[in-house]
mmCIF file of C-alpha atoms and ligand atoms in Angstrom:
data_model
loop_
_atom_site.group_PDB
_atom_site.id
_atom_site.type_symbol
_atom_site.label_atom_id
_atom_site.label_comp_id
_atom_site.label_asym_id
_atom_site.label_seq_id
_atom_site.Cartn_x
_atom_site.Cartn_y
_atom_site.Cartn_z
ATOM 1 C CA MET A 1 28.610 9.101 -26.586
ATOM 2 C CA ASN A 2 29.883 5.700 -27.489
ATOM 3 C CA LEU A 3 30.035 4.130 -24.038
ATOM 4 C CA ASP A 4 31.734 1.000 -25.636
ATOM 5 C CA ALA A 5 34.637 2.942 -26.768
ATOM 6 C CA ILE A 6 35.838 4.236 -23.545
ATOM 7 C CA PRO A 7 39.160 3.122 -22.806
ATOM 8 C CA ARG A 8 39.904 0.986 -19.512
ATOM 9 C CA GLU A 9 42.334 3.402 -18.279
ATOM 10 C CA ARG A 10 39.724 6.228 -18.095
ATOM 11 C CA LEU A 11 37.342 3.964 -16.004
ATOM 12 C CA PRO A 12 38.721 4.640 -12.622
ATOM 13 C CA GLY A 13 38.593 8.485 -12.944
ATOM 14 C CA LEU A 14 35.053 8.131 -14.498
ATOM 15 C CA LEU A 15 33.886 5.862 -11.669
ATOM 16 C CA ARG A 16 35.138 8.076 -8.990
ATOM 17 C CA ALA A 17 33.877 11.354 -10.699
ATOM 18 C CA MET A 18 30.454 10.332 -11.774
ATOM 19 C CA PRO A 19 27.512 11.582 -9.776
ATOM 20 C CA LYS A 20 25.751 8.645 -7.908
ATOM 21 C CA ALA A 21 23.188 7.843 -5.380
ATOM 22 C CA GLU A 22 23.791 5.299 -2.390
ATOM 23 C CA LEU A 23 20.644 3.329 -1.682
ATOM 24 C CA HIS A 24 22.040 0.587 0.709
ATOM 25 C CA ILE A 25 24.040 2.077 3.667
ATOM 26 C CA HIS A 26 23.202 1.125 7.084
ATOM 27 C CA ILE A 27 24.243 4.226 8.941
ATOM 28 C CA GLU A 28 25.485 2.234 12.092
ATOM 29 C CA GLY A 29 27.658 0.318 9.512
ATOM 30 C CA SER A 30 29.596 3.394 8.791
ATOM 31 C CA LEU A 31 31.009 3.841 12.464
ATOM 32 C CA GLU A 32 34.768 3.674 12.095
ATOM 33 C CA PRO A 33 36.594 2.039 14.798
ATOM 34 C CA GLU A 34 38.237 5.411 15.537
ATOM 35 C CA LEU A 35 34.888 7.080 16.053
ATOM 36 C CA ILE A 36 33.688 3.879 18.113
ATOM 37 C CA PHE A 37 36.520 4.511 20.547
ATOM 38 C CA ALA A 38 36.107 8.452 20.753
ATOM 39 C CA LEU A 39 32.382 7.905 21.429
ATOM 40 C CA ALA A 40 32.947 5.050 24.024
ATOM 41 C CA GLN A 41 35.337 7.471 25.879
ATOM 42 C CA ARG A 42 32.655 10.491 25.652
ATOM 43 C CA ASN A 43 29.948 8.187 26.861
ATOM 44 C CA GLY A 44 31.960 6.032 29.521
ATOM 45 C CA VAL A 45 31.004 2.889 27.536
ATOM 46 C CA ALA A 46 33.374 -0.049 28.025
ATOM 47 C CA LEU A 47 34.445 -1.869 24.923
ATOM 48 C CA ALA A 48 35.554 -5.651 24.683
ATOM 49 C CA TYR A 49 38.563 -4.515 22.621
ATOM 50 C CA PRO A 50 41.757 -2.797 23.958
ATOM 51 C CA SER A 51 42.485 -0.608 20.866
ATOM 52 C CA VAL A 52 41.363 0.505 17.451
ATOM 53 C CA GLU A 53 43.804 -1.894 15.986
ATOM 54 C CA ALA A 54 42.492 -4.948 18.023
ATOM 55 C CA LEU A 55 38.951 -4.172 16.964
ATOM 56 C CA ARG A 56 39.639 -3.606 13.358
ATOM 57 C CA ALA A 57 41.699 -7.087 13.350
ATOM 58 C CA ALA A 58 38.499 -8.626 14.706
ATOM 59 C CA TYR A 59 36.935 -7.732 11.319
ATOM 60 C CA ALA A 60 37.420 -11.129 9.799
ATOM 61 C CA PHE A 61 33.958 -12.470 9.001
ATOM 62 C CA THR A 62 32.946 -15.742 7.897
ATOM 63 C CA ASP A 63 29.280 -15.116 7.254
ATOM 64 C CA LEU A 64 26.660 -12.491 7.773
ATOM 65 C CA GLN A 65 26.053 -13.434 11.525
ATOM 66 C CA SER A 66 29.691 -13.290 12.497
ATOM 67 C CA PHE A 67 29.518 -9.646 11.334
ATOM 68 C CA LEU A 68 26.110 -8.683 12.842
ATOM 69 C CA ASP A 69 27.458 -9.874 16.251
ATOM 70 C CA ILE A 70 30.456 -7.276 16.105
ATOM 71 C CA TYR A 71 28.252 -4.701 14.426
ATOM 72 C CA TYR A 72 25.733 -4.639 17.219
ATOM 73 C CA ALA A 73 28.463 -4.432 19.725
ATOM 74 C CA GLY A 74 29.994 -1.377 17.948
ATOM 75 C CA ALA A 75 26.569 0.315 17.998
ATOM 76 C CA SER A 76 26.476 0.178 21.758
ATOM 77 C CA VAL A 77 28.528 3.505 22.115
ATOM 78 C CA LEU A 78 25.605 5.497 20.468
ATOM 79 C CA LEU A 79 23.676 6.965 23.277
ATOM 80 C CA LYS A 80 23.003 10.832 22.598
ATOM 81 C CA ALA A 81 21.409 12.429 19.587
ATOM 82 C CA GLN A 82 24.693 14.223 19.146
ATOM 83 C CA ASP A 83 26.400 10.771 18.678
ATOM 84 C CA PHE A 84 23.925 9.700 15.814
ATOM 85 C CA GLU A 85 24.486 13.138 14.138
ATOM 86 C CA ASP A 86 28.276 12.866 14.406
ATOM 87 C CA MET A 87 28.140 9.309 12.924
ATOM 88 C CA ALA A 88 25.869 10.392 10.053
ATOM 89 C CA MET A 89 27.881 13.621 9.321
ATOM 90 C CA ALA A 90 31.090 11.544 9.202
ATOM 91 C CA TYR A 91 29.438 9.349 6.502
ATOM 92 C CA PHE A 92 28.060 12.304 4.471
ATOM 93 C CA ARG A 93 31.562 13.799 4.177
ATOM 94 C CA ARG A 94 32.957 10.505 2.999
ATOM 95 C CA ALA A 95 29.993 10.218 0.487
ATOM 96 C CA LYS A 96 30.621 13.799 -0.722
ATOM 97 C CA ALA A 97 34.236 12.894 -1.537
ATOM 98 C CA ASP A 98 32.852 9.950 -3.602
ATOM 99 C CA ASN A 99 30.512 12.362 -5.552
ATOM 100 C CA VAL A 100 27.470 10.974 -3.937
ATOM 101 C CA VAL A 101 24.699 13.465 -4.617
ATOM 102 C CA HIS A 102 21.844 11.567 -2.899
ATOM 103 C CA ALA A 103 21.632 8.913 -0.091
ATOM 104 C CA GLU A 104 19.043 6.778 1.257
ATOM 105 C CA LEU A 105 20.221 5.810 4.783
ATOM 106 C CA PHE A 106 18.912 2.756 6.700
ATOM 107 C CA PHE A 107 19.026 2.942 10.485
ATOM 108 C CA ASP A 108 18.006 0.080 13.083
ATOM 109 C CA PRO A 109 15.896 1.712 15.782
ATOM 110 C CA GLN A 110 15.559 -1.586 17.699
ATOM 111 C CA THR A 111 19.363 -2.014 18.073
ATOM 112 C CA HIS A 112 19.052 1.268 20.242
ATOM 113 C CA THR A 113 15.712 1.277 21.864
ATOM 114 C CA ALA A 114 16.557 -2.158 23.293
ATOM 115 C CA ARG A 115 19.530 -0.629 25.212
ATOM 116 C CA GLY A 116 17.154 2.223 26.528
ATOM 117 C CA VAL A 117 17.991 4.911 23.941
ATOM 118 C CA ALA A 118 14.732 6.784 23.058
ATOM 119 C CA PHE A 119 13.499 6.430 19.422
ATOM 120 C CA GLU A 120 13.360 10.281 19.421
ATOM 121 C CA THR A 121 17.103 10.445 20.289
ATOM 122 C CA VAL A 122 17.914 8.186 17.425
ATOM 123 C CA ILE A 123 15.727 10.082 14.538
ATOM 124 C CA GLY A 124 16.556 13.551 16.084
ATOM 125 C CA GLY A 125 20.268 13.031 15.537
ATOM 126 C CA LEU A 126 20.044 11.443 12.159
ATOM 127 C CA SER A 127 17.450 13.963 10.791
ATOM 128 C CA ARG A 128 19.638 16.819 12.073
ATOM 129 C CA ALA A 129 22.546 15.224 10.082
ATOM 130 C CA CYS A 130 20.277 15.070 6.934
ATOM 131 C CA GLU A 131 19.616 18.510 7.182
ATOM 132 C CA ARG A 132 23.208 19.543 7.574
ATOM 133 C CA ALA A 133 24.150 17.449 4.536
ATOM 134 C CA GLN A 134 21.883 19.341 2.315
ATOM 135 C CA ARG A 135 23.012 22.783 3.702
ATOM 136 C CA GLU A 136 26.696 22.215 4.257
ATOM 137 C CA LEU A 137 27.535 19.609 1.415
ATOM 138 C CA GLY A 138 24.706 19.823 -1.015
ATOM 139 C CA ILE A 139 23.857 16.104 -0.506
ATOM 140 C CA SER A 140 20.068 15.147 -0.636
ATOM 141 C CA SER A 141 19.070 12.446 1.809
ATOM 142 C CA ALA A 142 16.332 10.409 3.392
ATOM 143 C CA LEU A 143 15.882 7.932 6.096
ATOM 144 C CA ILE A 144 14.470 4.296 5.876
ATOM 145 C CA MET A 145 13.840 2.530 9.134
ATOM 146 C CA CYS A 146 14.642 -1.091 9.180
ATOM 147 C CA PHE A 147 12.948 -3.795 11.143
ATOM 148 C CA LEU A 148 15.380 -6.588 12.641
ATOM 149 C CA ARG A 149 14.087 -9.847 11.178
ATOM 150 C CA HIS A 150 15.712 -11.830 14.066
ATOM 151 C CA LEU A 151 13.151 -10.107 16.275
ATOM 152 C CA SER A 152 9.335 -10.874 16.234
ATOM 153 C CA GLU A 153 6.736 -9.220 14.244
ATOM 154 C CA ASP A 154 5.068 -7.813 17.291
ATOM 155 C CA ASP A 155 8.450 -6.102 18.149
ATOM 156 C CA ALA A 156 8.273 -4.703 14.681
ATOM 157 C CA PHE A 157 4.812 -3.317 15.205
ATOM 158 C CA ALA A 158 5.834 -1.898 18.542
ATOM 159 C CA THR A 159 8.717 0.039 16.700
ATOM 160 C CA LEU A 160 6.439 1.210 13.954
ATOM 161 C CA GLU A 161 4.154 2.623 16.775
ATOM 162 C CA GLN A 162 6.972 4.451 18.360
ATOM 163 C CA ALA A 163 7.987 5.797 14.976
ATOM 164 C CA LEU A 164 4.623 7.283 13.898
ATOM 165 C CA PRO A 165 4.995 10.479 15.750
ATOM 166 C CA TYR A 166 8.173 11.048 13.583
ATOM 167 C CA ARG A 167 6.363 9.862 10.433
ATOM 168 C CA GLY A 168 7.700 12.958 8.453
ATOM 169 C CA GLN A 169 11.143 12.142 9.150
ATOM 170 C CA PHE A 170 11.600 9.004 7.316
ATOM 171 C CA ILE A 171 10.267 7.808 4.036
ATOM 172 C CA GLY A 172 10.088 4.074 4.216
ATOM 173 C CA VAL A 173 10.890 0.873 5.970
ATOM 174 C CA GLY A 174 13.341 -2.018 5.329
ATOM 175 C CA LEU A 175 13.981 -5.384 6.636
ATOM 176 C CA ASP A 176 17.666 -6.437 7.811
ATOM 177 C CA SER A 177 19.597 -8.518 10.032
ATOM 178 C CA SER A 178 20.052 -12.373 10.129
ATOM 179 C CA GLU A 179 18.315 -13.433 6.921
ATOM 180 C CA ARG A 180 18.417 -17.327 7.046
ATOM 181 C CA GLY A 181 15.354 -18.911 9.017
ATOM 182 C CA HIS A 182 13.613 -15.466 9.047
ATOM 183 C CA PRO A 183 11.698 -15.490 5.705
ATOM 184 C CA PRO A 184 9.883 -12.166 4.604
ATOM 185 C CA GLU A 185 6.469 -13.763 5.163
ATOM 186 C CA LYS A 186 7.257 -13.345 9.086
ATOM 187 C CA PHE A 187 6.689 -9.702 8.579
ATOM 188 C CA ALA A 188 3.633 -9.896 6.144
ATOM 189 C CA ARG A 189 1.184 -7.867 8.477
ATOM 190 C CA VAL A 190 3.635 -4.990 9.574
ATOM 191 C CA PHE A 191 4.616 -4.461 5.830
ATOM 192 C CA ALA A 192 0.994 -4.322 4.914
ATOM 193 C CA ARG A 193 0.264 -1.797 7.557
ATOM 194 C CA CYS A 194 3.375 0.371 6.350
ATOM 195 C CA GLY A 195 1.840 -0.050 2.881
ATOM 196 C CA GLU A 196 -1.415 1.546 4.248
ATOM 197 C CA LEU A 197 0.653 4.355 5.771
ATOM 198 C CA GLY A 198 2.086 5.209 2.451
ATOM 199 C CA LEU A 199 5.627 4.367 3.392
ATOM 200 C CA HIS A 200 8.269 3.020 0.910
ATOM 201 C CA ARG A 201 8.859 -0.671 1.430
ATOM 202 C CA VAL A 202 12.248 -2.448 0.765
ATOM 203 C CA ALA A 203 13.822 -5.592 2.194
ATOM 204 C CA HIS A 204 17.058 -7.527 2.321
ATOM 205 C CA ALA A 205 16.450 -10.758 0.443
ATOM 206 C CA GLY A 206 18.745 -13.238 -1.488
ATOM 207 C CA GLU A 207 21.856 -12.106 0.222
ATOM 208 C CA GLU A 208 22.382 -15.424 2.130
ATOM 209 C CA GLY A 209 18.887 -16.574 1.721
ATOM 210 C CA PRO A 210 17.366 -18.395 -1.209
ATOM 211 C CA PRO A 211 15.628 -17.081 -4.253
ATOM 212 C CA ALA A 212 12.347 -17.967 -2.699
ATOM 213 C CA TYR A 213 13.033 -15.188 -0.096
ATOM 214 C CA VAL A 214 13.029 -12.750 -3.079
ATOM 215 C CA TRP A 215 9.895 -14.053 -4.488
ATOM 216 C CA SER A 216 8.064 -13.506 -1.091
ATOM 217 C CA ALA A 217 9.776 -10.145 -0.433
ATOM 218 C CA LEU A 218 8.038 -8.994 -3.919
ATOM 219 C CA ASP A 219 4.700 -11.038 -3.441
ATOM 220 C CA VAL A 220 4.061 -10.836 0.211
ATOM 221 C CA LEU A 221 5.865 -7.512 1.365
ATOM 222 C CA LYS A 222 5.196 -5.708 -1.933
ATOM 223 C CA VAL A 223 8.697 -4.112 -1.905
ATOM 224 C CA GLU A 224 9.710 -1.584 -4.286
ATOM 225 C CA ARG A 225 13.470 -2.606 -4.247
ATOM 226 C CA ILE A 226 15.415 -5.790 -3.259
ATOM 227 C CA ASP A 227 18.462 -5.262 -1.088
ATOM 228 C CA HIS A 228 21.271 -7.582 -2.194
ATOM 229 C CA GLY A 229 19.250 -10.050 -4.273
ATOM 230 C CA VAL A 230 22.414 -11.700 -5.761
ATOM 231 C CA ARG A 231 21.125 -15.173 -5.376
ATOM 232 C CA SER A 232 18.503 -14.431 -7.854
ATOM 233 C CA THR A 233 20.817 -15.631 -10.536
ATOM 234 C CA GLU A 234 20.184 -19.145 -9.346
ATOM 235 C CA ASP A 235 16.387 -18.747 -10.564
ATOM 236 C CA PRO A 236 15.920 -17.976 -14.258
ATOM 237 C CA LEU A 237 12.250 -17.201 -13.778
ATOM 238 C CA LEU A 238 12.890 -14.784 -11.004
ATOM 239 C CA MET A 239 15.515 -13.010 -13.226
ATOM 240 C CA GLN A 240 13.058 -12.587 -15.824
ATOM 241 C CA ARG A 241 10.625 -11.075 -13.642
ATOM 242 C CA LEU A 242 13.230 -8.685 -11.900
ATOM 243 C CA ALA A 243 14.113 -7.552 -15.534
ATOM 244 C CA ARG A 244 10.610 -7.223 -16.754
ATOM 245 C CA GLU A 245 9.475 -5.279 -13.557
ATOM 246 C CA ARG A 246 12.582 -3.210 -13.573
ATOM 247 C CA MET A 247 12.861 -4.083 -9.897
ATOM 248 C CA PRO A 248 15.949 -2.462 -8.646
ATOM 249 C CA LEU A 249 18.567 -4.440 -6.761
ATOM 250 C CA THR A 250 20.910 -2.689 -4.374
ATOM 251 C CA VAL A 251 24.013 -4.779 -4.777
ATOM 252 C CA CYS A 252 27.108 -4.404 -2.301
ATOM 253 C CA PRO A 253 30.100 -5.985 -3.844
ATOM 254 C CA LEU A 254 32.811 -5.616 -0.962
ATOM 255 C CA SER A 255 30.163 -6.621 1.431
ATOM 256 C CA ASN A 256 29.347 -9.835 -0.493
ATOM 257 C CA VAL A 257 33.174 -10.769 -0.681
ATOM 258 C CA LYS A 258 33.793 -9.889 3.157
ATOM 259 C CA LEU A 259 30.728 -11.993 4.206
ATOM 260 C CA CYS A 260 31.668 -14.940 1.902
ATOM 261 C CA VAL A 261 28.605 -14.715 -0.224
ATOM 262 C CA PHE A 262 31.157 -15.012 -3.133
ATOM 263 C CA GLU A 263 34.590 -16.369 -2.646
ATOM 264 C CA THR A 264 36.342 -13.506 -4.438
ATOM 265 C CA MET A 265 35.366 -10.396 -6.179
ATOM 266 C CA ALA A 266 36.173 -11.971 -9.552
ATOM 267 C CA ALA A 267 33.290 -14.548 -8.754
ATOM 268 C CA HIS A 268 30.953 -11.728 -8.294
ATOM 269 C CA ASN A 269 27.710 -11.640 -10.633
ATOM 270 C CA LEU A 270 27.343 -7.803 -10.797
ATOM 271 C CA ALA A 271 28.116 -8.003 -14.656
ATOM 272 C CA ALA A 272 25.655 -10.945 -15.065
ATOM 273 C CA LEU A 273 23.003 -9.079 -13.300
ATOM 274 C CA LEU A 274 23.581 -5.978 -15.506
ATOM 275 C CA ASP A 275 23.804 -7.948 -18.672
ATOM 276 C CA ALA A 276 20.494 -9.761 -17.791
ATOM 277 C CA GLY A 277 18.950 -6.424 -17.841
ATOM 278 C CA LEU A 278 18.413 -5.872 -14.103
ATOM 279 C CA VAL A 279 18.398 -2.527 -12.518
ATOM 280 C CA ALA A 280 21.423 -3.265 -10.417
ATOM 281 C CA THR A 281 23.136 -0.692 -8.408
ATOM 282 C CA VAL A 282 26.473 -0.453 -6.549
ATOM 283 C CA ASN A 283 26.432 0.465 -2.640
ATOM 284 C CA SER A 284 28.513 0.110 0.417
ATOM 285 C CA ASP A 285 26.340 -1.691 2.860
ATOM 286 C CA ASP A 286 28.525 -1.160 6.112
ATOM 287 C CA PRO A 287 31.619 0.718 4.748
ATOM 288 C CA ALA A 288 33.388 0.851 8.031
ATOM 289 C CA TYR A 289 33.501 -3.000 8.183
ATOM 290 C CA PHE A 290 33.828 -4.186 4.699
ATOM 291 C CA GLY A 291 36.761 -2.158 3.474
ATOM 292 C CA GLY A 292 35.297 0.745 1.800
ATOM 293 C CA TYR A 293 32.736 3.266 0.638
ATOM 294 C CA MET A 294 31.051 3.904 -2.734
ATOM 295 C CA ASN A 295 33.995 4.559 -4.891
ATOM 296 C CA ASP A 296 36.079 1.622 -3.279
ATOM 297 C CA ASN A 297 33.073 -0.592 -4.211
ATOM 298 C CA PHE A 298 33.029 0.489 -7.869
ATOM 299 C CA ILE A 299 36.878 0.431 -8.237
ATOM 300 C CA ALA A 300 36.972 -3.140 -6.686
ATOM 301 C CA ALA A 301 34.333 -4.507 -8.911
ATOM 302 C CA PHE A 302 35.583 -3.180 -12.108
ATOM 303 C CA ASP A 303 39.125 -4.004 -11.334
ATOM 304 C CA ALA A 304 38.170 -7.824 -10.855
ATOM 305 C CA LEU A 305 35.522 -8.028 -13.492
ATOM 306 C CA PRO A 306 36.906 -7.296 -16.901
ATOM 307 C CA GLN A 307 33.548 -7.660 -18.484
ATOM 308 C CA LEU A 308 32.637 -4.444 -16.910
ATOM 309 C CA GLY A 309 33.238 -1.367 -19.049
ATOM 310 C CA GLY A 310 32.090 2.363 -19.681
ATOM 311 C CA ARG A 311 28.528 1.127 -20.515
ATOM 312 C CA HIS A 312 28.266 -0.470 -17.159
ATOM 313 C CA ALA A 313 29.629 2.291 -15.282
ATOM 314 C CA HIS A 314 27.196 4.833 -16.838
ATOM 315 C CA ARG A 315 24.131 2.230 -16.443
ATOM 316 C CA LEU A 316 25.061 1.666 -12.661
ATOM 317 C CA ALA A 317 25.042 5.573 -11.949
ATOM 318 C CA ALA A 318 21.933 5.908 -14.031
ATOM 319 C CA ASN A 319 20.236 2.923 -12.226
ATOM 320 C CA SER A 320 21.043 4.547 -8.802
ATOM 321 C CA PHE A 321 18.946 7.575 -9.772
ATOM 322 C CA GLU A 322 16.147 5.634 -11.331
ATOM 323 C CA ALA A 323 15.959 3.137 -8.186
ATOM 324 C CA SER A 324 16.088 6.112 -5.686
ATOM 325 C CA PHE A 325 12.958 7.499 -3.888
ATOM 326 C CA ALA A 326 13.957 11.011 -4.890
ATOM 327 C CA ALA A 327 11.685 13.536 -6.684
ATOM 328 C CA PRO A 328 11.559 13.300 -10.592
ATOM 329 C CA ASP A 329 13.183 16.787 -10.934
ATOM 330 C CA ASP A 330 16.139 15.763 -8.902
ATOM 331 C CA LYS A 331 16.477 12.471 -10.882
ATOM 332 C CA LYS A 332 16.397 14.288 -14.119
ATOM 333 C CA ARG A 333 19.070 16.870 -13.062
ATOM 334 C CA TRP A 334 21.507 14.201 -11.784
ATOM 335 C CA ARG A 335 20.987 12.074 -14.824
ATOM 336 C CA GLU A 336 21.793 15.070 -17.019
ATOM 337 C CA SER A 337 24.988 15.717 -15.069
ATOM 338 C CA LEU A 338 25.929 12.162 -15.378
ATOM 339 C CA ASP A 339 25.419 12.238 -19.277
ATOM 340 C CA ALA A 340 27.287 15.412 -19.554
ATOM 341 C CA LEU A 341 30.297 13.710 -17.692
ATOM 342 C CA PHE A 342 30.274 10.828 -20.138
ATOM 343 C CA ALA A 343 29.826 12.961 -23.240
ATOM 344 C CA ALA A 344 32.954 15.037 -22.396
HETATM 345 N N1 ADE B 1 22.652 -5.005 8.812
HETATM 346 C C1 ADE B 1 23.715 -4.381 8.340
HETATM 347 N N2 ADE B 1 24.212 -4.904 7.493
HETATM 348 C C2 ADE B 1 23.444 -5.934 7.016
HETATM 349 C C3 ADE B 1 23.560 -6.834 5.913
HETATM 350 N N3 ADE B 1 24.423 -6.920 5.066
HETATM 351 N N4 ADE B 1 22.691 -7.803 5.796
HETATM 352 C C4 ADE B 1 21.668 -7.862 6.728
HETATM 353 N N5 ADE B 1 21.510 -7.050 7.722
HETATM 354 C C5 ADE B 1 22.488 -6.070 7.924
HETATM 355 ZN ZN1 ZN B 2 22.437 -4.269 4.046
#
């Protein structure tokens, strides 16, 4: 298997066909405008936009906050467990078409409990979809509960309390929402408690925030993965540490361009991260808002970055399995099927 000899014209087919894991998908960010309107009608929720087209036209973001405002408004149509199940099933069907074999889904309970939707409703619908994804589509999955960092640590603790009766239905916790001005340190105690409970820990860091937030996600929150982390390239010492510790980064190329973290895809540092030996992965973040699902992200990045070749494609898929929280036997099986595809 000479990965460097793979001709460029074979890359799009390989990128699409290769088995892969998605590790950074906010399930509320998979709500397509059509489904937002269908759920709004089903639940009698009024929307601020008159049509699917008008809503989609509003997806012109200047930064993370300009996106989050619309993203939280879109989630307001989710009221019943069936709504959460339908949303996640729509995502799993798209993921299946992209040869995603394993997905770890973020969800934002506070966005829903603040509107009077019970925690049980949220996790009940999502859990049912995860079971169906395995049964109907052969996709393995898990749920990661995110704390909204623009809210207080007390609010996060209250959310953790609500979640504990459902401890068996999620594997870990994350930290998302507005990054700037909300450093990881703000959530030191609640993440320590989650560690005591045996939950996996991840956090968004170094998306818009500085490399210092990546350091404190590692040192204070004790995370096992960094979500985004693209600003780490500004700090050579941090880069060395991430490579040495094989600390995964869940990179989201289309998201980074849509939210103006990079001006263009050609300016993205995905190739630099991989070439520095980091365990970078490719993910969709909020695919309904950023112009594409997993394979769209792979194709867009490889199209714009001529440094990326067959070796990088194979490495990105291998990294996605290594960085996942799946069972070792599953990781081994997926890796073998990846190697078989590249050997063919
Ligand atoms: N919530 C949903 N998408 C997000 C992102 N890209 N960054 C921070 N919080 C988010
Ligand atoms: Zn994200």
